Amino acid sequence: MITLQYCRPILTGISLMLITGCLFDPQPIELKIQPPDSFSLSGQHALPDKWWEAFEDQALDRLIERALEDNPTLLATWDRLRQAEAIAVRDGAPRFPFLNGNSNASRSRTDLGTQTDRFAVGVSVAYELDLWGRVRAFGSAANFDAQASQADLTVAAITLTSQMAKTWYNLLEQRGQLALLEKQIATNEKVLQLVTLRFRQGVAAAADVLRQKQLVEQTRGKTKDVRAQIGTLSHQLAILLGKPPKSLEFPDNQALIRLPPLPSTGLPGELIQRRPDVQATFYQVQAADARVAAAIAERFPRIDLAGSITTNLTPTLTSGSFAAAPGGLFANWLATVSAQIVAPIFNAGARAAQVDLNKAARSEVLHNYEFTVLQAFQEVENALIRETQQRAKTSSLEEQFHIATQVIERLRARYLNGATAYLDVLNALNSQQELEREILTARRTLIDFRVDLAKALAGGWPMTKPEIRQLTISTG
């Protein structure tokens, strides 16, 4: 049986485990930069967690939900998160004792025919007293890395959703451009018929007919580029959805949305707490700080404890009869406890260099953190000013189109009355049609800038972890 003299060292070790490992604690980060008091513009209503739902576009909602489930790049980011979480469990495990079971068996035979079978079973324990917080620091660093990976996953999801939205609305714009070009071709063909008739009547020059034919062909040529863009964007959407090109059909009865009111931008200080890329770099700073603490602790002595408990089971087989060992099968116990102190004496400055290396790495990540914060403020302000100016540009284009429409109507009447040359009509018609196409592009660009603003303000949403991918081996 186990006596108190064997238990006392074990109990002492357990007591030490409870009072050690508290020398490392994460420290708050003080930034050299101060957030501004507010952003230049702000709306009234907060952006929803799933930011794209503010657009109230059911087709986009369905596409994004599919992309979040099937996009290979996002699924790979999930796998990186799983790896980081597993590393955190692995690196945090040494904070607890390691227990191992063991057993062995042997058989011996004498000249007299006596056969003895010996069996031993036992349990061993190993533990490092974390006197300087080294083990805890390593585990904390891995935990911070896992939290940074979680934030990186949110960044990847927000990036994917913004790519989906921009690609979708770019596709809708190109479809609108194609419909617009086909309408303009029909208009230009009607004008060509009119000019041709006037040429036959002797009141128009052959050059007028040729110029109008050129405009018709020029407009037809633009449809080729637009059709290529439609195909390319459809392929891009399919890839974002994790499908091969040309394997999906997308709704073709959609038009560009009207943007909802400007969302609330909140306070810059709140943005730091909400943005996942800022949080990722924050956790990277904390992980780097933990590694500095671990490197410092590596320069101090370590105390490793080990213990084991074993028992011998010795049934004896003599002349075909079985007899238990004296005192019973579980009477012969052996308990051992040992301690080992490992102290660095000479390492040619390697451990000190590791401390300097980790401190420099921490400084680098800290500067990256400050830059990420500044970049977050910049992205919000950039999106705000771009949307503001794009709205003004779109309004200007719409006013120019209205004026151009009046110009073409008056020049056409003057041309029919012989008061102006056809070249004036042609230039005005071409200008009007270009403006009409520019307005469509300007409206889509305005949506892009709103997507940029939503991406800059988004903080993420709960996501369901997908199943881990299993390797499928084809036997064909």
C-alpha positions as a Python dict, from the first residue, in 0.01 Angstrom:
ca = {
    (1, 'M'): (0, 0, 0),
    (2, 'I'): (101, 365, -51),
    (3, 'T'): (224, 528, 267),
    (4, 'L'): (219, 893, 369),
    (5, 'Q'): (592, 927, 307),
    (6, 'Y'): (529, 870, -62),
    (7, 'C'): (229, 1107, -73),
    (8, 'R'): (398, 1404, 96),
    (9, 'P'): (626, 1497, -198),
    (10, 'I'): (334, 1465, -438),
    (11, 'L'): (114, 1690, -225),
    (12, 'T'): (396, 1942, -199),
    (13, 'G'): (427, 1946, -579),
    (14, 'I'): (54, 2000, -618),
    (15, 'S'): (72, 2294, -376),
    (16, 'L'): (352, 2448, -577),
    (17, 'M'): (147, 2405, -894),
    (18, 'L'): (-130, 2617, -744),
    (19, 'I'): (95, 2907, -642),
    (20, 'T'): (326, 2924, -946),
    (21, 'G'): (271, 3029, -1303),
    (22, 'C'): (140, 3374, -1218),
    (23, 'L'): (436, 3582, -1327),
    (24, 'F'): (296, 3653, -1676),
    (25, 'D'): (-11, 3867, -1726),
    (26, 'P'): (-112, 4041, -2051),
    (27, 'Q'): (-59, 4415, -2031),
    (28, 'P'): (-288, 4683, -2177),
    (29, 'I'): (-167, 4844, -2498),
    (30, 'E'): (-116, 5219, -2505),
    (31, 'L'): (-132, 5372, -2853),
    (32, 'K'): (64, 5678, -2953),
    (33, 'I'): (-226, 5789, -3171),
    (34, 'Q'): (-553, 5930, -3045),
    (35, 'P'): (-880, 5850, -3228),
    (36, 'P'): (-1060, 6153, -3373),
    (37, 'D'): (-1373, 6269, -3196),
    (38, 'S'): (-1604, 6174, -3484),
    (39, 'F'): (-1622, 6097, -3853),
    (40, 'S'): (-1704, 6364, -4109),
    (41, 'L'): (-2049, 6218, -4185),
    (42, 'S'): (-2294, 5984, -4021),
    (43, 'G'): (-2643, 5852, -4080),
    (44, 'Q'): (-2915, 5773, -3830),
    (45, 'H'): (-2945, 5394, -3834),
    (46, 'A'): (-2675, 5146, -3742),
    (47, 'L'): (-2553, 4902, -4005),
    (48, 'P'): (-2685, 4547, -3946),
    (49, 'D'): (-2435, 4277, -3852),
    (50, 'K'): (-2492, 4119, -4194),
    (51, 'W'): (-2426, 4449, -4366),
    (52, 'W'): (-2558, 4346, -4710),
    (53, 'E'): (-2910, 4304, -4568),
    (54, 'A'): (-2932, 4684, -4559),
    (55, 'F'): (-2953, 4675, -4942),
    (56, 'E'): (-3274, 4467, -4928),
    (57, 'D'): (-3165, 4269, -5233),
    (58, 'Q'): (-3293, 3914, -5199),
    (59, 'A'): (-3088, 3789, -5494),
    (60, 'L'): (-2770, 3921, -5332),
    (61, 'D'): (-2874, 3770, -4997),
    (62, 'R'): (-2902, 3424, -5152),
    (63, 'L'): (-2571, 3453, -5337),
    (64, 'I'): (-2381, 3564, -5028),
    (65, 'E'): (-2527, 3290, -4809),
    (66, 'R'): (-2416, 3031, -5065),
    (67, 'A'): (-2071, 3186, -5088),
    (68, 'L'): (-2027, 3179, -4710),
    (69, 'E'): (-2100, 2806, -4718),
    (70, 'D'): (-1907, 2696, -5027),
    (71, 'N'): (-1627, 2944, -5103),
    (72, 'P'): (-1300, 2741, -5095),
    (73, 'T'): (-1086, 3031, -4975),
    (74, 'L'): (-1316, 3095, -4679),
    (75, 'L'): (-1328, 2723, -4600),
    (76, 'A'): (-947, 2718, -4600),
    (77, 'T'): (-955, 3007, -4350),
    (78, 'W'): (-1180, 2795, -4129),
    (79, 'D'): (-916, 2521, -4146),
    (80, 'R'): (-644, 2765, -4040),
    (81, 'L'): (-860, 2861, -3744),
    (82, 'R'): (-898, 2494, -3649),
    (83, 'Q'): (-520, 2454, -3666),
    (84, 'A'): (-466, 2759, -3444),
    (85, 'E'): (-720, 2628, -3192),
    (86, 'A'): (-549, 2288, -3187),
    (87, 'I'): (-210, 2453, -3134),
    (88, 'A'): (-357, 2653, -2846),
    (89, 'V'): (-477, 2331, -2680),
    (90, 'R'): (-142, 2163, -2743),
    (91, 'D'): (70, 2453, -2613),
    (92, 'G'): (-156, 2502, -2313),
    (93, 'A'): (-147, 2136, -2211),
    (94, 'P'): (192, 2155, -2023),
    (95, 'R'): (22, 2371, -1759),
    (96, 'F'): (-125, 2045, -1630),
    (97, 'P'): (45, 1719, -1525),
    (98, 'F'): (97, 1456, -1792),
    (99, 'L'): (-21, 1110, -1687),
    (100, 'N'): (88, 793, -1866),
    (101, 'G'): (-11, 436, -1803),
    (102, 'N'): (239, 155, -1858),
    (103, 'S'): (255, -218, -1833),
    (104, 'N'): (502, -496, -1907),
    (105, 'A'): (509, -872, -1898),
    (106, 'S'): (788, -1133, -1875),
    (107, 'R'): (815, -1511, -1850),
    (108, 'S'): (1096, -1720, -1696),
    (109, 'R'): (1149, -2096, -1670),
    (110, 'T'): (1392, -2296, -1445),
    (111, 'D'): (1560, -2631, -1504),
    (112, 'L'): (1308, -2786, -1265),
    (113, 'G'): (1024, -2689, -1494),
    (114, 'T'): (899, -2398, -1286),
    (115, 'Q'): (751, -2125, -1502),
    (116, 'T'): (696, -1776, -1367),
    (117, 'D'): (496, -1505, -1541),
    (118, 'R'): (552, -1151, -1417),
    (119, 'F'): (322, -863, -1495),
    (120, 'A'): (361, -500, -1388),
    (121, 'V'): (121, -209, -1433),
    (122, 'G'): (162, 149, -1326),
    (123, 'V'): (100, 516, -1376),
    (124, 'S'): (363, 786, -1424),
    (125, 'V'): (323, 1161, -1394),
    (126, 'A'): (543, 1443, -1521),
    (127, 'Y'): (506, 1813, -1452),
    (128, 'E'): (710, 2130, -1482),
    (129, 'L'): (673, 2378, -1198),
    (130, 'D'): (599, 2699, -1384),
    (131, 'L'): (799, 2918, -1148),
    (132, 'W'): (854, 3204, -1393),
    (133, 'G'): (539, 3174, -1605),
    (134, 'R'): (717, 3025, -1906),
    (135, 'V'): (464, 2750, -1969),
    (136, 'R'): (173, 2984, -1913),
    (137, 'A'): (324, 3242, -2149),
    (138, 'F'): (361, 2986, -2427),
    (139, 'G'): (1, 2877, -2379),
    (140, 'S'): (-122, 3235, -2371),
    (141, 'A'): (63, 3316, -2693),
    (142, 'A'): (-107, 3024, -2867),
    (143, 'N'): (-446, 3134, -2731),
    (144, 'F'): (-394, 3486, -2863),
    (145, 'D'): (-289, 3341, -3198),
    (146, 'A'): (-615, 3145, -3207),
    (147, 'Q'): (-815, 3460, -3130),
    (148, 'A'): (-627, 3642, -3406),
    (149, 'S'): (-717, 3359, -3643),
    (150, 'Q'): (-1081, 3394, -3543),
    (151, 'A'): (-1064, 3764, -3627),
    (152, 'D'): (-887, 3681, -3956),
    (153, 'L'): (-1177, 3453, -4041),
    (154, 'T'): (-1420, 3740, -3989),
    (155, 'V'): (-1202, 3962, -4209),
    (156, 'A'): (-1206, 3696, -4480),
    (157, 'A'): (-1585, 3666, -4458),
    (158, 'I'): (-1635, 4043, -4481),
    (159, 'T'): (-1395, 4059, -4776),
    (160, 'L'): (-1580, 3776, -4950),
    (161, 'T'): (-1920, 3938, -4903),
    (162, 'S'): (-1793, 4270, -5038),
    (163, 'Q'): (-1642, 4093, -5340),
    (164, 'M'): (-1972, 3917, -5400),
    (165, 'A'): (-2169, 4242, -5380),
    (166, 'K'): (-1935, 4435, -5610),
    (167, 'T'): (-1921, 4154, -5865),
    (168, 'W'): (-2298, 4110, -5857),
    (169, 'Y'): (-2373, 4478, -5911),
    (170, 'N'): (-2103, 4504, -6176),
    (171, 'L'): (-2276, 4219, -6357),
    (172, 'L'): (-2610, 4398, -6327),
    (173, 'E'): (-2455, 4717, -6463),
    (174, 'Q'): (-2308, 4534, -6764),
    (175, 'R'): (-2644, 4374, -6836),
    (176, 'G'): (-2797, 4719, -6815),
    (177, 'Q'): (-2529, 4852, -7047),
    (178, 'L'): (-2611, 4580, -7298),
    (179, 'A'): (-2983, 4663, -7289),
    (180, 'L'): (-2899, 5031, -7324),
    (181, 'L'): (-2667, 4971, -7620),
    (182, 'E'): (-2931, 4762, -7796),
    (183, 'K'): (-3182, 5043, -7747),
    (184, 'Q'): (-2928, 5293, -7881),
    (185, 'I'): (-2857, 5072, -8182),
    (186, 'A'): (-3229, 5071, -8262),
    (187, 'T'): (-3237, 5451, -8230),
    (188, 'N'): (-2928, 5494, -8448),
    (189, 'E'): (-3072, 5263, -8713),
    (190, 'K'): (-3388, 5474, -8728),
    (191, 'V'): (-3176, 5787, -8768),
    (192, 'L'): (-2977, 5606, -9040),
    (193, 'Q'): (-3304, 5535, -9227),
    (194, 'L'): (-3398, 5902, -9202),
    (195, 'V'): (-3059, 6025, -9326),
    (196, 'T'): (-3061, 5770, -9609),
    (197, 'L'): (-3406, 5888, -9715),
    (198, 'R'): (-3290, 6250, -9718),
    (199, 'F'): (-2984, 6148, -9920),
    (200, 'R'): (-3209, 5984, -10180),
    (201, 'Q'): (-3414, 6299, -10186),
    (202, 'G'): (-3096, 6496, -10257),
    (203, 'V'): (-3105, 6705, -9939),
    (204, 'A'): (-2830, 6512, -9750),
    (205, 'A'): (-2472, 6430, -9839),
    (206, 'A'): (-2332, 6081, -9877),
    (207, 'A'): (-2088, 6162, -9594),
    (208, 'D'): (-2386, 6205, -9358),
    (209, 'V'): (-2503, 5852, -9438),
    (210, 'L'): (-2154, 5712, -9385),
    (211, 'R'): (-2111, 5891, -9053),
    (212, 'Q'): (-2438, 5752, -8925),
    (213, 'K'): (-2347, 5402, -9041),
    (214, 'Q'): (-2019, 5438, -8853),
    (215, 'L'): (-2208, 5532, -8536),
    (216, 'V'): (-2430, 5226, -8574),
    (217, 'E'): (-2131, 4995, -8614),
    (218, 'Q'): (-1946, 5168, -8332),
    (219, 'T'): (-2238, 5105, -8099),
    (220, 'R'): (-2262, 4742, -8212),
    (221, 'G'): (-1890, 4698, -8147),
    (222, 'K'): (-1934, 4814, -7789),
    (223, 'T'): (-2183, 4534, -7728),
    (224, 'K'): (-1902, 4283, -7789),
    (225, 'D'): (-1696, 4424, -7503),
    (226, 'V'): (-2001, 4431, -7277),
    (227, 'R'): (-2092, 4071, -7357),
    (228, 'A'): (-1735, 3969, -7273),
    (229, 'Q'): (-1762, 4153, -6941),
    (230, 'I'): (-2092, 3978, -6865),
    (231, 'G'): (-1935, 3639, -6927),
    (232, 'T'): (-1625, 3722, -6722),
    (233, 'L'): (-1827, 3851, -6427),
    (234, 'S'): (-2057, 3547, -6438),
    (235, 'H'): (-1750, 3325, -6421),
    (236, 'Q'): (-1610, 3526, -6132),
    (237, 'L'): (-1935, 3490, -5939),
    (238, 'A'): (-1932, 3115, -5997),
    (239, 'I'): (-1576, 3088, -5865),
    (240, 'L'): (-1665, 3292, -5556),
    (241, 'L'): (-1949, 3045, -5501),
    (242, 'G'): (-1706, 2754, -5527),
    (243, 'K'): (-1837, 2636, -5864),
    (244, 'P'): (-1674, 2599, -6208),
    (245, 'P'): (-1727, 2875, -6467),
    (246, 'K'): (-2042, 2846, -6679),
    (247, 'S'): (-2193, 2601, -6429),
    (248, 'L'): (-2445, 2849, -6283),
    (249, 'E'): (-2718, 3073, -6418),
    (250, 'F'): (-2782, 3404, -6243),
    (251, 'P'): (-3110, 3598, -6236),
    (252, 'D'): (-3130, 3823, -6542),
    (253, 'N'): (-3433, 4031, -6447),
    (254, 'Q'): (-3253, 4238, -6186),
    (255, 'A'): (-3165, 4607, -6198),
    (256, 'L'): (-2929, 4822, -5992),
    (257, 'I'): (-3071, 4901, -5649),
    (258, 'R'): (-3145, 5240, -5505),
    (259, 'L'): (-2913, 5289, -5210),
    (260, 'P'): (-3064, 5310, -4863),
    (261, 'P'): (-2984, 5614, -4645),
    (262, 'L'): (-2629, 5656, -4518),
    (263, 'P'): (-2570, 5430, -4216),
    (264, 'S'): (-2449, 5553, -3881),
    (265, 'T'): (-2069, 5554, -3873),
    (266, 'G'): (-2053, 5560, -3494),
    (267, 'L'): (-1751, 5685, -3303),
    (268, 'P'): (-1393, 5616, -3413),
    (269, 'G'): (-1317, 5468, -3071),
    (270, 'E'): (-1599, 5218, -3120),
    (271, 'L'): (-1463, 5127, -3462),
    (272, 'I'): (-1136, 5008, -3302),
    (273, 'Q'): (-1332, 4768, -3085),
    (274, 'R'): (-1549, 4649, -3373),
    (275, 'R'): (-1317, 4606, -3671),
    (276, 'P'): (-1192, 4245, -3694),
    (277, 'D'): (-865, 4337, -3865),
    (278, 'V'): (-783, 4575, -3579),
    (279, 'Q'): (-873, 4305, -3329),
    (280, 'A'): (-653, 4054, -3513),
    (281, 'T'): (-348, 4277, -3487),
    (282, 'F'): (-434, 4349, -3122),
    (283, 'Y'): (-423, 3976, -3045),
    (284, 'Q'): (-99, 3947, -3241),
    (285, 'V'): (54, 4212, -3015),
    (286, 'Q'): (-63, 4019, -2709),
    (287, 'A'): (81, 3697, -2848),
    (288, 'A'): (413, 3866, -2922),
    (289, 'D'): (420, 4006, -2568),
    (290, 'A'): (359, 3658, -2428),
    (291, 'R'): (650, 3522, -2631),
    (292, 'V'): (876, 3791, -2486),
    (293, 'A'): (776, 3677, -2137),
    (294, 'A'): (840, 3315, -2234),
    (295, 'A'): (1185, 3399, -2372),
    (296, 'I'): (1276, 3584, -2052),
    (297, 'A'): (1159, 3290, -1841),
    (298, 'E'): (1376, 3055, -2049),
    (299, 'R'): (1681, 3223, -1892),
    (300, 'F'): (1590, 3104, -1543),
    (301, 'P'): (1613, 2757, -1388),
    (302, 'R'): (1342, 2498, -1446),
    (303, 'I'): (1213, 2241, -1199),
    (304, 'D'): (1069, 1923, -1344),
    (305, 'L'): (878, 1679, -1123),
    (306, 'A'): (825, 1315, -1204),
    (307, 'G'): (651, 1036, -1018),
    (308, 'S'): (535, 684, -1079),
    (309, 'I'): (335, 411, -909),
    (310, 'T'): (374, 49, -1021),
    (311, 'T'): (261, -289, -893),
    (312, 'N'): (390, -635, -978),
    (313, 'L'): (141, -912, -1050),
    (314, 'T'): (318, -1249, -1017),
    (315, 'P'): (93, -1549, -1068),
    (316, 'T'): (305, -1868, -1068),
    (317, 'L'): (244, -2177, -1276),
    (318, 'T'): (410, -2486, -1119),
    (319, 'S'): (350, -2846, -1237),
    (320, 'G'): (36, -2736, -1410),
    (321, 'S'): (-115, -2565, -1102),
    (322, 'F'): (-181, -2187, -1060),
    (323, 'A'): (-100, -2001, -739),
    (324, 'A'): (-112, -1631, -659),
    (325, 'A'): (188, -1450, -523),
    (326, 'P'): (203, -1427, -145),
    (327, 'G'): (-7, -1144, -12),
    (328, 'G'): (-232, -1126, -318),
    (329, 'L'): (-194, -1000, -670),
    (330, 'F'): (-203, -628, -572),
    (331, 'A'): (17, -633, -263),
    (332, 'N'): (352, -530, -416),
    (333, 'W'): (338, -154, -488),
    (334, 'L'): (631, 75, -564),
    (335, 'A'): (600, 455, -565),
    (336, 'T'): (877, 692, -671),
    (337, 'V'): (901, 1070, -682),
    (338, 'S'): (1186, 1269, -835),
    (339, 'A'): (1268, 1631, -907),
    (340, 'Q'): (1513, 1776, -1155),
    (341, 'I'): (1650, 2129, -1170),
    (342, 'V'): (1772, 2251, -1509),
    (343, 'A'): (1961, 2580, -1500),
    (344, 'P'): (2124, 2745, -1803),
    (345, 'I'): (2492, 2815, -1743),
    (346, 'F'): (2644, 2902, -2079),
    (347, 'N'): (2471, 2938, -2416),
    (348, 'A'): (2688, 3198, -2593),
    (349, 'G'): (2413, 3461, -2567),
    (350, 'A'): (2151, 3251, -2749),
    (351, 'R'): (1879, 3298, -2487),
    (352, 'A'): (1944, 3671, -2455),
    (353, 'A'): (1931, 3700, -2834),
    (354, 'Q'): (1596, 3519, -2834),
    (355, 'V'): (1463, 3778, -2589),
    (356, 'D'): (1586, 4060, -2814),
    (357, 'L'): (1434, 3887, -3116),
    (358, 'N'): (1094, 3854, -2951),
    (359, 'K'): (1104, 4214, -2829),
    (360, 'A'): (1176, 4336, -3182),
    (361, 'A'): (892, 4117, -3315),
    (362, 'R'): (659, 4265, -3053),
    (363, 'S'): (762, 4618, -3153),
    (364, 'E'): (697, 4536, -3518),
    (365, 'V'): (349, 4402, -3449),
    (366, 'L'): (272, 4700, -3226),
    (367, 'H'): (358, 4939, -3509),
    (368, 'N'): (143, 4727, -3744),
    (369, 'Y'): (-140, 4756, -3494),
    (370, 'E'): (-117, 5135, -3489),
    (371, 'F'): (-106, 5145, -3869),
    (372, 'T'): (-412, 4917, -3890),
    (373, 'V'): (-602, 5154, -3661),
    (374, 'L'): (-506, 5452, -3878),
    (375, 'Q'): (-599, 5258, -4191),
    (376, 'A'): (-941, 5179, -4043),
    (377, 'F'): (-1011, 5550, -3990),
    (378, 'Q'): (-884, 5626, -4340),
    (379, 'E'): (-1104, 5365, -4506),
    (380, 'V'): (-1418, 5505, -4343),
    (381, 'E'): (-1335, 5863, -4436),
    (382, 'N'): (-1233, 5764, -4790),
    (383, 'A'): (-1561, 5581, -4845),
    (384, 'L'): (-1757, 5877, -4709),
    (385, 'I'): (-1591, 6136, -4928),
    (386, 'R'): (-1604, 5914, -5236),
    (387, 'E'): (-1974, 5850, -5193),
    (388, 'T'): (-2041, 6219, -5136),
    (389, 'Q'): (-1852, 6323, -5447),
    (390, 'Q'): (-1994, 6038, -5652),
    (391, 'R'): (-2347, 6147, -5565),
    (392, 'A'): (-2263, 6495, -5687),
    (393, 'K'): (-2105, 6353, -6003),
    (394, 'T'): (-2409, 6135, -6074),
    (395, 'S'): (-2642, 6431, -6031),
    (396, 'S'): (-2423, 6633, -6268),
    (397, 'L'): (-2429, 6356, -6530),
    (398, 'E'): (-2807, 6330, -6503),
    (399, 'E'): (-2839, 6706, -6553),
    (400, 'Q'): (-2601, 6693, -6851),
    (401, 'F'): (-2809, 6412, -7001),
    (402, 'H'): (-3127, 6616, -6958),
    (403, 'I'): (-2964, 6911, -7136),
    (404, 'A'): (-2818, 6685, -7408),
    (405, 'T'): (-3165, 6544, -7474),
    (406, 'Q'): (-3299, 6895, -7527),
    (407, 'V'): (-3005, 6978, -7753),
    (408, 'I'): (-3055, 6672, -7975),
    (409, 'E'): (-3426, 6743, -8011),
    (410, 'R'): (-3367, 7103, -8123),
    (411, 'L'): (-3076, 7017, -8352),
    (412, 'R'): (-3279, 6740, -8514),
    (413, 'A'): (-3560, 6987, -8588),
    (414, 'R'): (-3313, 7239, -8729),
    (415, 'Y'): (-3151, 6969, -8943),
    (416, 'L'): (-3485, 6862, -9087),
    (417, 'N'): (-3548, 7225, -9172),
    (418, 'G'): (-3204, 7254, -9333),
    (419, 'A'): (-3083, 7510, -9075),
    (420, 'T'): (-2786, 7313, -8945),
    (421, 'A'): (-2536, 7055, -9066),
    (422, 'Y'): (-2586, 6687, -8986),
    (423, 'L'): (-2247, 6671, -8814),
    (424, 'D'): (-2389, 6881, -8529),
    (425, 'V'): (-2674, 6635, -8491),
    (426, 'L'): (-2434, 6340, -8496),
    (427, 'N'): (-2208, 6488, -8228),
    (428, 'A'): (-2504, 6571, -8007),
    (429, 'L'): (-2651, 6221, -8048),
    (430, 'N'): (-2319, 6057, -7968),
    (431, 'S'): (-2272, 6279, -7660),
    (432, 'Q'): (-2623, 6202, -7534),
    (433, 'Q'): (-2574, 5826, -7566),
    (434, 'E'): (-2231, 5837, -7396),
    (435, 'L'): (-2384, 6032, -7107),
    (436, 'E'): (-2661, 5776, -7071),
    (437, 'R'): (-2405, 5498, -7040),
    (438, 'E'): (-2190, 5700, -6799),
    (439, 'I'): (-2489, 5754, -6571),
    (440, 'L'): (-2537, 5379, -6538),
    (441, 'T'): (-2169, 5331, -6454),
    (442, 'A'): (-2183, 5620, -6205),
    (443, 'R'): (-2477, 5459, -6024),
    (444, 'R'): (-2292, 5129, -5998),
    (445, 'T'): (-1978, 5309, -5875),
    (446, 'L'): (-2190, 5477, -5609),
    (447, 'I'): (-2299, 5131, -5491),
    (448, 'D'): (-1935, 5022, -5484),
    (449, 'F'): (-1845, 5310, -5255),
    (450, 'R'): (-2133, 5220, -5022),
    (451, 'V'): (-2002, 4862, -5016),
    (452, 'D'): (-1660, 5001, -4924),
    (453, 'L'): (-1817, 5199, -4641),
    (454, 'A'): (-2005, 4894, -4515),
    (455, 'K'): (-1684, 4689, -4530),
    (456, 'A'): (-1498, 4960, -4336),
    (457, 'L'): (-1768, 4967, -4066),
    (458, 'A'): (-1857, 4598, -4047),
    (459, 'G'): (-1776, 4403, -3734),
    (460, 'G'): (-1883, 4054, -3827),
    (461, 'W'): (-2166, 3818, -3743),
    (462, 'P'): (-2204, 3467, -3595),
    (463, 'M'): (-2103, 3199, -3845),
    (464, 'T'): (-2163, 2824, -3838),
    (465, 'K'): (-1842, 2622, -3844),
    (466, 'P'): (-1842, 2386, -4145),
    (467, 'E'): (-1753, 2021, -4126),
    (468, 'I'): (-1385, 1943, -4161),
    (469, 'R'): (-1293, 1818, -4507),
    (470, 'Q'): (-1206, 1450, -4530),
    (471, 'L'): (-972, 1309, -4791),
    (472, 'T'): (-1159, 1113, -5054),
    (473, 'I'): (-949, 862, -5243),
    (474, 'S'): (-1079, 761, -5582),
    (475, 'T'): (-1055, 392, -5661),
    (476, 'G'): (-1139, 437, -6027),
}
